[in-house]
Coordinates of N, CA and C in Angstrom, one line a residue:
V1 N -0.2 -11.8 17.2 CA 0.2 -10.4 17.9 C 0.7 -9.3 16.6
A2 N 0.0 -8.2 16.9 CA 0.2 -7.6 15.8 C 1.5 -6.7 16.2
V3 N 2.5 -6.2 14.9 CA 3.7 -5.5 15.1 C 3.5 -4.5 14.4
Q4 N 3.9 -3.2 15.1 CA 4.0 -1.9 14.7 C 5.4 -1.7 14.0
M5 N 5.1 -1.1 12.5 CA 6.6 -1.5 11.6 C 6.5 0.1 10.8
Q6 N 7.5 0.3 10.4 CA 7.5 1.0 9.3 C 7.7 0.8 7.5
I7 N 7.0 0.8 6.7 CA 7.5 0.6 5.3 C 7.7 1.9 4.7
L8 N 8.2 1.5 3.5 CA 8.5 2.5 2.5 C 7.6 2.4 1.3
L9 N 7.2 3.6 0.8 CA 6.0 3.2 -0.4 C 6.9 3.9 -1.1
R10 N 7.4 3.3 -2.3 CA 8.2 4.0 -3.6 C 7.5 4.3 -4.4
T11 N 7.2 5.7 -5.1 CA 6.5 6.3 -5.8 C 6.6 6.3 -7.4
L12 N 6.4 6.0 -8.6 CA 6.6 5.8 -9.6 C 7.7 7.0 -10.1
A13 N 8.2 8.5 -9.3 CA 8.9 9.0 -9.3 C 10.4 8.7 -9.0
G14 N 10.0 7.7 -7.8 CA 11.4 7.1 -7.0 C 11.4 7.5 -5.9
Q15 N 10.9 8.3 -5.5 CA 10.5 9.0 -4.1 C 9.9 7.9 -3.3
M16 N 10.9 8.1 -2.0 CA 10.5 7.2 -0.9 C 9.8 7.6 0.2
I17 N 8.5 7.1 0.6 CA 7.8 7.9 1.5 C 7.3 7.0 2.7
P18 N 7.9 7.1 4.0 CA 7.9 6.4 5.1 C 6.0 6.6 5.4
L19 N 5.9 5.1 5.9 CA 4.6 4.9 6.4 C 4.1 4.1 7.6
S20 N 3.5 4.3 8.4 CA 3.8 4.0 9.5 C 2.1 2.5 9.6
V21 N 2.7 1.1 9.8 CA 1.5 0.2 9.6 C 1.7 -0.9 11.0
E22 N 0.6 -1.8 11.0 CA 0.7 -2.6 11.6 C 0.5 -4.0 11.0
S23 N 1.2 -4.8 11.5 CA 1.6 -6.5 10.3 C 0.0 -7.1 10.6
S24 N -1.2 -6.5 11.4 CA -2.5 -7.5 11.2 C -3.2 -6.3 10.5
D25 N -2.7 -5.2 9.9 CA -3.6 -4.5 9.1 C -3.6 -5.1 7.6
T26 N -4.9 -5.0 6.7 CA -5.1 -5.5 5.6 C -4.5 -4.2 4.6
I27 N -4.6 -4.7 3.6 CA -4.2 -3.8 2.5 C -5.2 -2.6 2.0
A28 N -6.3 -3.0 2.4 CA -7.8 -2.2 2.1 C -7.1 -0.8 3.3
D29 N -6.5 -1.3 4.7 CA -6.2 -0.4 5.8 C -5.2 0.3 5.5
V30 N -4.2 -0.2 4.8 CA -2.9 0.7 4.1 C -3.6 1.9 3.6
K31 N -4.0 1.0 2.5 CA -4.5 2.1 1.4 C -5.4 3.5 1.8
V32 N -5.8 3.4 3.4 CA -6.4 4.3 3.7 C -5.8 5.1 4.4
K33 N -4.5 4.7 4.6 CA -3.5 5.7 5.4 C -2.6 6.8 4.6
I34 N -2.9 5.8 3.1 CA -2.1 6.7 1.7 C -3.2 7.6 1.7
V35 N -4.4 7.4 1.7 CA -5.3 8.3 1.3 C -4.8 9.6 2.2
N36 N -4.4 9.5 3.5 CA -4.4 10.7 4.2 C -2.8 11.1 4.2
K37 N -2.4 10.4 3.9 CA -0.7 11.1 3.5 C -0.6 11.5 1.7
L38 N -1.4 11.0 1.3 CA -0.9 11.2 -0.2 C -2.1 11.9 -1.2
G39 N -3.4 11.9 -0.6 CA -4.8 12.0 -1.3 C -5.3 11.1 -2.1
H40 N -4.6 10.1 -2.6 CA -5.1 9.1 -3.6 C -6.1 8.2 -2.6
Q41 N -7.5 8.0 -3.6 CA -8.5 7.4 -3.0 C -8.3 5.5 -3.3
P42 N -8.5 5.1 -2.2 CA -8.2 3.4 -2.4 C -8.5 2.9 -3.7
Y43 N -9.1 3.2 -4.3 CA -9.6 2.6 -5.9 C -8.8 3.4 -6.8
E44 N -7.9 3.6 -6.1 CA -6.8 4.8 -7.3 C -5.9 4.1 -6.9
Q45 N -5.6 3.4 -6.0 CA -4.1 2.4 -5.4 C -3.6 1.7 -6.4
H46 N -2.8 1.1 -6.2 CA -2.2 -0.5 -6.8 C -0.8 -0.4 -5.7
M47 N -0.7 -1.5 -5.4 CA 0.6 -1.9 -4.3 C 1.3 -3.2 -4.6
I48 N 2.5 -3.1 -5.3 CA 3.4 -4.4 -5.6 C 4.5 -4.3 -4.5
F49 N 4.7 -5.6 -4.2 CA 5.6 -5.9 -3.3 C 6.2 -7.2 -3.6
S50 N 7.6 -7.7 -4.0 CA 8.2 -8.3 -4.5 C 7.5 -8.9 -5.7
G51 N 7.0 -8.5 -6.6 CA 6.6 -8.7 -7.7 C 5.1 -9.2 -7.5
R52 N 4.7 -9.1 -6.7 CA 3.1 -9.0 -6.6 C 2.3 -8.1 -6.2
R53 N 1.1 -8.2 -7.1 CA 0.2 -7.3 -6.7 C -0.3 -7.7 -5.6
L54 N -0.9 -6.1 -4.8 CA -1.4 -6.6 -3.2 C -3.3 -6.9 -3.1
D55 N -3.4 -7.6 -2.6 CA -5.1 -7.4 -2.6 C -5.3 -6.9 -1.1
D56 N -6.4 -6.6 -1.5 CA -7.1 -5.5 -0.3 C -7.3 -6.8 0.7
H57 N -8.1 -7.5 0.7 CA -8.2 -8.3 2.0 C -7.0 -9.0 2.7
H58 N -5.8 -8.9 2.1 CA -5.2 -9.7 3.1 C -4.1 -8.8 3.6
T59 N -3.3 -9.2 4.6 CA -2.8 -8.4 5.7 C -1.2 -8.7 5.2
I60 N -0.7 -7.0 5.7 CA 0.4 -6.9 5.7 C 1.6 -8.4 6.0
A61 N 1.2 -8.6 7.3 CA 1.9 -10.1 7.5 C 1.7 -11.2 6.6
Y62 N 0.5 -10.9 5.9 CA 0.3 -12.4 4.6 C 1.1 -12.3 3.7
Y63 N 1.9 -11.3 3.4 CA 2.7 -11.1 2.4 C 4.2 -10.9 2.9
N64 N 4.4 -11.1 4.2 CA 5.8 -11.0 5.1 C 6.1 -9.8 4.3
I65 N 5.6 -8.3 4.6 CA 6.4 -7.3 4.6 C 6.9 -7.1 6.1
Q66 N 7.7 -6.7 6.1 CA 8.3 -6.3 7.5 C 9.1 -4.8 7.5
Q67 N 9.8 -4.6 8.8 CA 10.2 -3.2 8.7 C 11.3 -2.8 7.9
N68 N 10.7 -1.4 7.2 CA 11.6 -0.8 6.4 C 11.5 -1.4 4.8
S69 N 10.6 -2.8 4.5 CA 10.0 -3.2 3.2 C 10.1 -2.0 2.5
I70 N 10.2 -2.2 1.2 CA 10.0 -1.1 0.2 C 9.0 -1.6 -0.7
V71 N 7.3 -0.6 -0.9 CA 6.2 -1.8 -1.7 C 6.3 -0.4 -2.7
N72 N 6.1 -0.6 -4.0 CA 6.1 -0.2 -5.0 C 4.7 0.2 -4.7
F73 N 4.0 1.9 -5.0 CA 2.9 2.5 -5.2 C 2.5 3.0 -6.3
I74 N 1.5 2.5 -6.9 CA 1.1 3.1 -8.1 C -0.2 3.6 -8.0
P75 N -0.4 4.8 -8.5 CA -1.5 5.5 -8.7 C -2.2 5.4 -9.8
D76 N -3.7 5.1 -9.8 CA -4.6 5.1 -11.4 C -4.8 6.3 -11.8
L77 N -3.9 6.8 -12.6 CA -3.7 8.0 -13.2 C -5.2 8.4 -14.3
W78 N -5.7 7.1 -14.7 CA -6.7 7.1 -15.5 C -8.3 7.0 -15.0
G79 N -8.2 6.6 -13.8 CA -9.7 6.1 -13.2 C -10.0 4.7 -13.7
A80 N -9.1 3.9 -14.2 CA -9.7 2.6 -14.9 C -10.2 1.8 -13.4
S81 N -10.1 1.6 -12.4 CA -10.4 1.2 -11.2 C -11.5 1.6 -11.0
A82 N -12.0 3.1 -11.1 CA -13.2 3.2 -10.2 C -14.0 2.9 -11.5
A83 N -13.9 3.0 -13.1 CA -15.2 2.1 -13.7 C -14.9 1.0 -13.8
N84 N -14.3 -0.2 -13.1 CA -14.5 -1.1 -13.0 C -15.1 -1.7 -12.1
R85 N -15.4 -0.6 -10.8 CA -16.1 -1.1 -9.5 C -17.7 -1.3 -9.7

């Protein structure tokens, strides 16, 4: 059963950005939501939670991300991810 929740994205500048997600959302799904909020394309995004880089194919629930969890958001400012696609 998917649970709707809000997580907080912490930017490199320390800004906290609320984002509505569901526990069944994949990290790829979350990255699409971030495009709508921040404008960074999915291939330009890296997310870290509890010291782990989050893989696109796993879900919010897989990483045990819960209501008001803080997820570090790191944009790929140099386009390295795009070059590796």
